[in-house]
Coordinates of N, CA, C and O in Angstrom, one line a residue:
X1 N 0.9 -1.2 0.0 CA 0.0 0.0 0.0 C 0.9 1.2 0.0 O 1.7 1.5 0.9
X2 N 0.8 2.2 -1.2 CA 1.4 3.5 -1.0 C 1.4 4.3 0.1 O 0.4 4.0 0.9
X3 N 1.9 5.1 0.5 CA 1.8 6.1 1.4 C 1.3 7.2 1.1 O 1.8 7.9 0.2
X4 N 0.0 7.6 1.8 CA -0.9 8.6 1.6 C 0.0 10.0 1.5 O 0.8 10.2 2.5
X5 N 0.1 10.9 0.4 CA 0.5 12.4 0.5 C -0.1 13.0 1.0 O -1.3 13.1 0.7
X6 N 0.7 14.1 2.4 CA 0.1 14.9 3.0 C -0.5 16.5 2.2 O 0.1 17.1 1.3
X7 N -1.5 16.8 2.7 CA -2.0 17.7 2.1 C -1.7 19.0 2.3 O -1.4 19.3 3.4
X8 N -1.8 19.5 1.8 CA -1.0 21.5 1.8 C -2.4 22.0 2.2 O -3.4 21.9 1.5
X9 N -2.4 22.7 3.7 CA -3.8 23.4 3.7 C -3.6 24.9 3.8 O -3.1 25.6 4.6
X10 N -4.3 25.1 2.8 CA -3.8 27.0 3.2 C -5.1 27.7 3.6 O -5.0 28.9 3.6
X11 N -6.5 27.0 4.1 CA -7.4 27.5 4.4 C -8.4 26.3 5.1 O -8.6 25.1 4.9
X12 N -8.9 27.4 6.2 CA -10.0 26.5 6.7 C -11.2 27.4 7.1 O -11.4 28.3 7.8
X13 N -11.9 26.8 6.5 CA -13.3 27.4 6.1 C -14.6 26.8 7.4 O -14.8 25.8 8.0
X14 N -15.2 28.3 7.2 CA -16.2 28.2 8.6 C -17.8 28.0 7.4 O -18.0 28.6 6.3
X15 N -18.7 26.8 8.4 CA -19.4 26.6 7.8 C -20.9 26.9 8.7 O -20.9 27.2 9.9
X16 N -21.7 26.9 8.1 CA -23.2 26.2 8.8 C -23.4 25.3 8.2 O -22.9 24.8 7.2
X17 N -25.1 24.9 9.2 CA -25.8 23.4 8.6 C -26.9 23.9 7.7 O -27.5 23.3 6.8
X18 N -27.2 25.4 8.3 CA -28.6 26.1 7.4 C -29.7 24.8 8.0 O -30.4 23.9 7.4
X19 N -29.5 25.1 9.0 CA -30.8 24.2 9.9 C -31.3 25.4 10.9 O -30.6 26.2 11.3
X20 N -32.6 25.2 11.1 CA -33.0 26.3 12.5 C -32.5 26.7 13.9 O -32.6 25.9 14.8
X21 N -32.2 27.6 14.1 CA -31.8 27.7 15.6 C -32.5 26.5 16.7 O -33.6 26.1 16.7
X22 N -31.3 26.2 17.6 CA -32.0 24.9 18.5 C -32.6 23.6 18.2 O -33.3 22.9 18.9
X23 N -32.0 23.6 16.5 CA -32.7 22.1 16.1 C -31.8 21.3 16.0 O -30.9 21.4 15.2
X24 N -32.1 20.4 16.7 CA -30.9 19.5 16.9 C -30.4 18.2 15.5 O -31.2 17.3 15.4
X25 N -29.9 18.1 15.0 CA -29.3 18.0 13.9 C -28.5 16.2 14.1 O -28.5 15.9 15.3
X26 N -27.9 15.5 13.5 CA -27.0 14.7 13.8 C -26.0 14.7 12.9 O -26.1 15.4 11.8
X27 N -25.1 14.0 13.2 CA -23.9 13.8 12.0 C -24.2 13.1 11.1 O -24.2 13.3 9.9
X28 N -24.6 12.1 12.0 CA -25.4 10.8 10.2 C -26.7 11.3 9.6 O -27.1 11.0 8.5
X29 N -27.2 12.1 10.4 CA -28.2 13.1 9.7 C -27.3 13.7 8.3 O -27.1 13.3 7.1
X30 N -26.8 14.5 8.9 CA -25.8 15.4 7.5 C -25.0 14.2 6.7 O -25.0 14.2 5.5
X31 N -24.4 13.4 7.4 CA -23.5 12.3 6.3 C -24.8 12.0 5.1 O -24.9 12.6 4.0
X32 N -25.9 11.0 5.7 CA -26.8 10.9 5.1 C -27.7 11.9 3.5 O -28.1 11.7 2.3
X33 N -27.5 13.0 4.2 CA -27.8 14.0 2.8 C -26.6 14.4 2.2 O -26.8 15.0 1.1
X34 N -25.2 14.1 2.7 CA -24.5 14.4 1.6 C -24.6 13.1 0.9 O -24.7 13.0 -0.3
X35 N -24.6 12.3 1.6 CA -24.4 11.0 0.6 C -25.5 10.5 -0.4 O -25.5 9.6 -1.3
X36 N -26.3 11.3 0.1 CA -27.8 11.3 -0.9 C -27.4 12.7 -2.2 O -28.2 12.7 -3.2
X37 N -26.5 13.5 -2.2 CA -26.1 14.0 -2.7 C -24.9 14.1 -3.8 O -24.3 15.1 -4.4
X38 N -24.8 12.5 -3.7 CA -23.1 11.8 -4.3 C -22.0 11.7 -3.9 O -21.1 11.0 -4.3
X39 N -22.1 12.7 -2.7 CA -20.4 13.0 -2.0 C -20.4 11.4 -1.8 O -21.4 10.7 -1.7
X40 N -19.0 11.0 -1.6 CA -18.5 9.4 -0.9 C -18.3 9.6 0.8 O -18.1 8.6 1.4
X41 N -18.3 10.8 1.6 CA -18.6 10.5 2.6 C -19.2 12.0 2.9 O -19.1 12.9 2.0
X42 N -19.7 12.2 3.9 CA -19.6 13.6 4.8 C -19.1 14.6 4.4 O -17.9 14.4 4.8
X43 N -19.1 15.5 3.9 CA -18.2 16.4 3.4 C -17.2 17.6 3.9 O -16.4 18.2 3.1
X44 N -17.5 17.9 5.6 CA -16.8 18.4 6.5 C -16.1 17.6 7.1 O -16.2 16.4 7.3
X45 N -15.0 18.6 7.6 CA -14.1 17.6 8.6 C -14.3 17.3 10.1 O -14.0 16.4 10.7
X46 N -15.2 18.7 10.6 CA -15.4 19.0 11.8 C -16.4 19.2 11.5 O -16.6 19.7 10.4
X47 N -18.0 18.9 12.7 CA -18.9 19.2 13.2 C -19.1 19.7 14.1 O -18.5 19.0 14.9
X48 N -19.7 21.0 14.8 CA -19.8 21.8 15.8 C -21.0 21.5 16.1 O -21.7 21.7 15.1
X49 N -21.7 20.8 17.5 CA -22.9 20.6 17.8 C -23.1 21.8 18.7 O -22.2 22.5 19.2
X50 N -24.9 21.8 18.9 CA -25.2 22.9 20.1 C -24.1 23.2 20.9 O -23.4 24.2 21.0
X51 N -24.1 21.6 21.7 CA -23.5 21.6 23.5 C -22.3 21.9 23.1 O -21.7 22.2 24.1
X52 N -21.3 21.9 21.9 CA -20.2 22.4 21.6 C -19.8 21.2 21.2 O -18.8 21.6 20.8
X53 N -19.6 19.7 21.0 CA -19.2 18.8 21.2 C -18.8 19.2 19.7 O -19.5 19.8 18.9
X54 N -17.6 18.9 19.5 CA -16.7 18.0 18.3 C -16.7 17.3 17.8 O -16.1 16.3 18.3
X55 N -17.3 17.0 16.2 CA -17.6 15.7 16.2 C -16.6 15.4 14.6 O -16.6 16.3 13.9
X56 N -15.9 14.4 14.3 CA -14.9 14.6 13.4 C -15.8 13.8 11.8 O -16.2 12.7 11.6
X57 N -15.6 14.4 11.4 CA -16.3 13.8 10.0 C -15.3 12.7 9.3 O -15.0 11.5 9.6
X58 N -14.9 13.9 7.6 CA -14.0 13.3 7.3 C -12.8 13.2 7.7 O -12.7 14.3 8.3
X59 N -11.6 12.5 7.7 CA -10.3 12.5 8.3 C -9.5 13.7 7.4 O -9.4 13.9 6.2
X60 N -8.9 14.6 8.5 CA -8.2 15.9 7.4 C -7.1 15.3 6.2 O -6.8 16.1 5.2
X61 N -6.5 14.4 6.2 CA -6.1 13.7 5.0 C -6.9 13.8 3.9 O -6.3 14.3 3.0
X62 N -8.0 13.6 3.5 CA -8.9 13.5 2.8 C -9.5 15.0 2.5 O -9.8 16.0 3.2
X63 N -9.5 14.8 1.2 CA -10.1 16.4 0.4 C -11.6 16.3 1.0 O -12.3 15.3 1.2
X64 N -11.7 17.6 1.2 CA -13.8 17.6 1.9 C -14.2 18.2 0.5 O -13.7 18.6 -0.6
X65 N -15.3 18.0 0.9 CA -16.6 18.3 -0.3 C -17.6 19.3 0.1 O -18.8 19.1 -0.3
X66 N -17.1 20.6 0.9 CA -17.9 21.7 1.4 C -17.5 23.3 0.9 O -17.8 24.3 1.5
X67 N -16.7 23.4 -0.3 CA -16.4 24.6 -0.8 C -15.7 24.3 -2.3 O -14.5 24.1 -2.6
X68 N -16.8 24.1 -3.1 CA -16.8 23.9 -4.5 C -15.0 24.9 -5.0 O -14.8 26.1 -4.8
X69 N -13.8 23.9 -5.6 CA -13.1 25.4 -6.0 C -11.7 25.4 -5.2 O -10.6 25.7 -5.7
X70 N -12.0 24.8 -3.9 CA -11.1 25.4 -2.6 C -11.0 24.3 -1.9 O -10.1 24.5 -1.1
X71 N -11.8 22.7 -1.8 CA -11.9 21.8 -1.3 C -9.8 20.9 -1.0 O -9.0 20.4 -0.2
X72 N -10.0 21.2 -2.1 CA -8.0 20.4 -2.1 C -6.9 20.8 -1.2 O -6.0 20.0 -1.0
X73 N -7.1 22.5 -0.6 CA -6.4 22.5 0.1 C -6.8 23.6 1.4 O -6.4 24.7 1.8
X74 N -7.9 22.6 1.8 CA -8.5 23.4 3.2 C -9.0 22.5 4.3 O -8.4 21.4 4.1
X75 N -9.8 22.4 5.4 CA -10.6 22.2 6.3 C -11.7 22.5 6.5 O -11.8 23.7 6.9
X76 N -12.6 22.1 6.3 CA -14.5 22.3 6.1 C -14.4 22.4 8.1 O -13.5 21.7 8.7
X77 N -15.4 23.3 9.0 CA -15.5 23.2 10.0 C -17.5 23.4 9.7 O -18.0 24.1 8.8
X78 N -18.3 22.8 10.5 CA -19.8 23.5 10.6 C -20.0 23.6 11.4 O -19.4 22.8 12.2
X79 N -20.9 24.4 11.9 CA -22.0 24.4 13.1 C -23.6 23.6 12.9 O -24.2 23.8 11.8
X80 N -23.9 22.9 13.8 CA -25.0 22.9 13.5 C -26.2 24.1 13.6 O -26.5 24.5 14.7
X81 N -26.8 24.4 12.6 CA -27.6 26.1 12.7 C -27.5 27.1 11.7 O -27.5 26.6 10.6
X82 N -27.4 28.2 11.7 CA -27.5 29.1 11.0 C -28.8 29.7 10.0 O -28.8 30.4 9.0
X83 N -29.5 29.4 10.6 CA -31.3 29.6 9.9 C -32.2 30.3 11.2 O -32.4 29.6 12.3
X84 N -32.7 31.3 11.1 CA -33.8 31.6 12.3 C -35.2 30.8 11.2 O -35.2 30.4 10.1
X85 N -36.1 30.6 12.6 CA -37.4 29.5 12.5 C -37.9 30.1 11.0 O -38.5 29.1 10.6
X86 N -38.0 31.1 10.1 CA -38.5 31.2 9.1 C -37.4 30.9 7.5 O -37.6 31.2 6.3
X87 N -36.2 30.3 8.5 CA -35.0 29.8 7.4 C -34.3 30.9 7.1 O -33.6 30.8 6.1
X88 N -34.2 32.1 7.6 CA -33.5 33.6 7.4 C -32.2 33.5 8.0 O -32.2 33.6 9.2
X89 N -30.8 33.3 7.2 CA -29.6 33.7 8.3 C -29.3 34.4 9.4 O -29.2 35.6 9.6
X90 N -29.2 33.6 10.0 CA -28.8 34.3 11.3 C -27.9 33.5 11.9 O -27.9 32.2 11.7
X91 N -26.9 34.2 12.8 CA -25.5 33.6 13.9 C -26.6 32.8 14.6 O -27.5 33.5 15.0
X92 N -26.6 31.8 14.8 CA -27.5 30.9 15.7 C -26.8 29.7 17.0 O -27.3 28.8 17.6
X93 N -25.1 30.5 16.7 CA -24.0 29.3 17.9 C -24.4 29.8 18.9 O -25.0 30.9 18.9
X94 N -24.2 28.9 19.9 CA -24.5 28.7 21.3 C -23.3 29.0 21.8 O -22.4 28.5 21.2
X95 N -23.1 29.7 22.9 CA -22.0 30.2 23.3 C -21.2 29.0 23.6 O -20.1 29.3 24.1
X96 N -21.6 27.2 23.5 CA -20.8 26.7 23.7 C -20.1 26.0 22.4 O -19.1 25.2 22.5
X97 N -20.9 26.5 21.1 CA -20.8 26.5 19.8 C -19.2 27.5 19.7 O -18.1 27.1 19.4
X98 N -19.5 28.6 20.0 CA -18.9 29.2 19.7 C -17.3 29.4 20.1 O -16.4 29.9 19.5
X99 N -17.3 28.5 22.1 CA -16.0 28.5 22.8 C -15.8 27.3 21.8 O -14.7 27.5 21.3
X100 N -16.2 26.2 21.3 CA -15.5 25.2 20.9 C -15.2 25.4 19.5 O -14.5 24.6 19.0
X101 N -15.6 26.2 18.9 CA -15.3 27.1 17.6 C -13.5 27.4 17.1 O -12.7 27.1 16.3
X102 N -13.8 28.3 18.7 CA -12.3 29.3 19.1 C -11.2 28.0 19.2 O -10.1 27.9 18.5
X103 N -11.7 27.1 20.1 CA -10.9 26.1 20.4 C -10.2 25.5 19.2 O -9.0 25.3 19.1
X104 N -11.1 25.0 18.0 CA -10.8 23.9 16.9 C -9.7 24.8 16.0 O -8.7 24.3 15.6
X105 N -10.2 26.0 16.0 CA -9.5 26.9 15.4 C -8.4 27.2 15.4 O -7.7 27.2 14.4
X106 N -8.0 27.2 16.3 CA -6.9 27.6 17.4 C -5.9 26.9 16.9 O -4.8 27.2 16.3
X107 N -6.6 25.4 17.2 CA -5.8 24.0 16.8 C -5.4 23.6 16.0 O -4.5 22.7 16.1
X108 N -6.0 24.1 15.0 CA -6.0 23.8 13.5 C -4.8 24.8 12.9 O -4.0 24.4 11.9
X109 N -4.8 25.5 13.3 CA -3.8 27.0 13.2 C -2.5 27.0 13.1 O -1.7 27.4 12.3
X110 N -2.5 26.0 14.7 CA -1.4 25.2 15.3 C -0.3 24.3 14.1 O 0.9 24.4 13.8
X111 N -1.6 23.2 13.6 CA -1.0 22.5 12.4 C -0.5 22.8 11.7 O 0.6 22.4 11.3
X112 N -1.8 24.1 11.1 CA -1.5 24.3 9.8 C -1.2 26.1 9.8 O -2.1 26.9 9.6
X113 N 0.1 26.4 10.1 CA 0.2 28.0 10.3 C 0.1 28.4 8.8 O 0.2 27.7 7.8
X114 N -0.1 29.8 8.9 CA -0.4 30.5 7.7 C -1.8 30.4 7.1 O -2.4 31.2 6.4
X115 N -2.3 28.8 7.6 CA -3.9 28.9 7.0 C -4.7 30.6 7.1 O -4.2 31.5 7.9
X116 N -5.9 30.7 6.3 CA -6.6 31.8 6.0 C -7.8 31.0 6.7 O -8.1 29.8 6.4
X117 N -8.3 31.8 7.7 CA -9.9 31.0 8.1 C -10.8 32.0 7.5 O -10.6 33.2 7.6
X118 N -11.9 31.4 6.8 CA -12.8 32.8 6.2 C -14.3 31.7 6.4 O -14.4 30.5 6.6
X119 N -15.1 32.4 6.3 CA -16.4 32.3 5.3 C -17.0 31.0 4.6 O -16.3 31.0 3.5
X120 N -17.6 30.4 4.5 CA -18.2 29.9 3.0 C -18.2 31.1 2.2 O -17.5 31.4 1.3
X121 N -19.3 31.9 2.6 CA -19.9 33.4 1.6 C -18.8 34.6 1.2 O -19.0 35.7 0.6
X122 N -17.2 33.8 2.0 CA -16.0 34.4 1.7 C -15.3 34.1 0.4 O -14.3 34.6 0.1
X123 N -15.9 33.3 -0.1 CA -15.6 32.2 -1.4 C -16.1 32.0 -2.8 O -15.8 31.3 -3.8
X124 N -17.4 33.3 -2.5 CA -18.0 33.8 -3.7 C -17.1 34.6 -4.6 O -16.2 35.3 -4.3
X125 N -17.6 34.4 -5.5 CA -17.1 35.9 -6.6 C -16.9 36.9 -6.8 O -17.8 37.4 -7.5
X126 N -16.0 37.5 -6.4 CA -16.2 39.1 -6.5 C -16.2 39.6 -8.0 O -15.3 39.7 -8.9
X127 N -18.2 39.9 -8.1 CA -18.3 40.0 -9.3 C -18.1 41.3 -9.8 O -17.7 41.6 -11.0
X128 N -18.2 42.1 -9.0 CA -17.9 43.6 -9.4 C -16.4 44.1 -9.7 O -16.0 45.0 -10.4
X129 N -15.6 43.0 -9.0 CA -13.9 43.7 -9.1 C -13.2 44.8 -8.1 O -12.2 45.5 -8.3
X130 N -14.2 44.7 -7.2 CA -13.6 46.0 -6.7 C -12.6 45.4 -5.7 O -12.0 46.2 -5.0
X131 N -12.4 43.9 -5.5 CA -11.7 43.3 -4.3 C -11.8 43.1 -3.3 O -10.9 42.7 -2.6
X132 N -13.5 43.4 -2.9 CA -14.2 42.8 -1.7 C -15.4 41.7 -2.4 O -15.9 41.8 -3.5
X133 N -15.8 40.7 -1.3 CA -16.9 40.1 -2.0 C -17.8 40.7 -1.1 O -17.5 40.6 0.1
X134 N -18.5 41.2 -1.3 CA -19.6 42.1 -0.5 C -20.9 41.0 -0.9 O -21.0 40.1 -1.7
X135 N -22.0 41.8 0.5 CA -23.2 40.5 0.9 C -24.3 40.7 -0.5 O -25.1 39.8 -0.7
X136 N -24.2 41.7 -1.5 CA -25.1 41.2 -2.7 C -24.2 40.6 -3.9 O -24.3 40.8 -5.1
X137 N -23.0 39.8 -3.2 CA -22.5 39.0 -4.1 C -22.3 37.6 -3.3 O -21.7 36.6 -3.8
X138 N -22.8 37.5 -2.2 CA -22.4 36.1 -1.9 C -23.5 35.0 -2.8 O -24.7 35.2 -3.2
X139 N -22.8 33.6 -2.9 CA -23.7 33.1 -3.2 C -24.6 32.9 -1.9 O -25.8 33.1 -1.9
X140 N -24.1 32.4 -0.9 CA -24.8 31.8 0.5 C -24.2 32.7 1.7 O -23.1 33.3 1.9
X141 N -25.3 32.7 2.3 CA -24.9 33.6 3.7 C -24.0 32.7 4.5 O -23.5 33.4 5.5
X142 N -23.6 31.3 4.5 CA -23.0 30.9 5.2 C -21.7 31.0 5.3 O -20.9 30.9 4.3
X143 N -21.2 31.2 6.8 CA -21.5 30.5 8.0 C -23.0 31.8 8.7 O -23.5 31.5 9.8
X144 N -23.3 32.8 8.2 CA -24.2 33.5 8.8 C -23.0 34.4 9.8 O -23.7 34.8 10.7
X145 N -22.4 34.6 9.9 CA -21.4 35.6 10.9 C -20.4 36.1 10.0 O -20.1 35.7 8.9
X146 N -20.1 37.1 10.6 CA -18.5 37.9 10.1 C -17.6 37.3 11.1 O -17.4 37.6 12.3
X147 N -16.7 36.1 9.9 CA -15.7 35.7 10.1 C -14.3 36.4 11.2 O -13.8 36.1 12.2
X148 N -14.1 37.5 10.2 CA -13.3 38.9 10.4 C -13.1 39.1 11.6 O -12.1 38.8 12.3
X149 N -14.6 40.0 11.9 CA -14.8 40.4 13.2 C -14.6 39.1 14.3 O -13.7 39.1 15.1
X150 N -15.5 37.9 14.4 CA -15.1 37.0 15.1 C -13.7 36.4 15.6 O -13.4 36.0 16.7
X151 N -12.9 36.6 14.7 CA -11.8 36.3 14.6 C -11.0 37.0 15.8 O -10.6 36.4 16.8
X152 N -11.0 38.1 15.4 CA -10.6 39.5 16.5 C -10.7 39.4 17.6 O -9.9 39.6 18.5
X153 N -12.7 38.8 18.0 CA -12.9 39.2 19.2 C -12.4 37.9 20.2 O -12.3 38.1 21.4
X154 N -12.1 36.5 19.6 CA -11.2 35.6 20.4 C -9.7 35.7 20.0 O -9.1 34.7 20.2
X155 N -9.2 36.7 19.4 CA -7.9 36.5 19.9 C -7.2 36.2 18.6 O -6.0 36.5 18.6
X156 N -7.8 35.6 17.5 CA -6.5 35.0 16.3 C -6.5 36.2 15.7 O -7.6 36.9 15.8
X157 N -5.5 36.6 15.0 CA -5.0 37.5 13.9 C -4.5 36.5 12.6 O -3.8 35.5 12.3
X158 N -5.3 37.5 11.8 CA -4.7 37.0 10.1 C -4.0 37.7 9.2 O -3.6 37.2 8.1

């Protein structure tokens, strides 16, 4: 058996589930619809539940299937959430969402220095050219927060 090549990651991407605030979601829930969607497994690496728990999807060796484009040399992270009850974006982490957020982050950082953490809706097109992708060019509101600012207010710099 060859020896798997390690992967160059220069980004790790913040996700949602685009599920309702406080609805509780599972992992084989989401495996399940990606897999009903063709992916061969789960397409995130990391799962963020309510209570904050960690839940590891695909193995970070493995290319994810959560950012069309950008998948080869990144980390997929989600929350479960990101929808208020009428399916409208909204930040919907639980403050224990959120410390185990900072945490994965952190970690991941650790591995992989120099990574870029942004957005899904950081990954759209900047169709106008001006060098920002601004919110009437995203394709998806996800992760539903400003990456940026988040960033700042626990502590990492990019």
């Amino acid at each position: 058996m060859a020896a798997q090549k390690k992967r160059t990651i220069t980004d790790i991407i913040l996700h949602c589930t685009a599920t309702p605030e406080g609805k509780a979601v599972t992992v084989a829930s989401i495996k399940a619809g990606h897999l009903a969607r063709g992916f061969k497994d789960i397409g995130y690496h990391y799962i963020i539940d309510l209570d904050g728990t960690i839940h590891k999807g695909r193995d970070e060796s493995i290319i994810g299937a959560h950012c069309t484009g950008f998948n080869a040399h990144s980390i997929g992270i989600s929350y479960i959430g990101g929808v208020d009850k009428n399916g409208n974006p909204k930040d919907t982490r639980t403050e224990a969402q959120k410390a185990a957020m900072a945490r994965l982050v952190k970690e991941l950082l650790g591995k992989y220095p120099g990574a870029k953490v942004k957005g899904h809706r950081d990954y759209s097109p900047d169709l106008n050219g001006n060098g920002t992708v601004e919110p009437c060019e995203w394709i998806k509101a996800c992760p539903c927060f400003e990456v940026k600012t988040w960033l700042t207010t626990v502590g990492i710099k990019q």
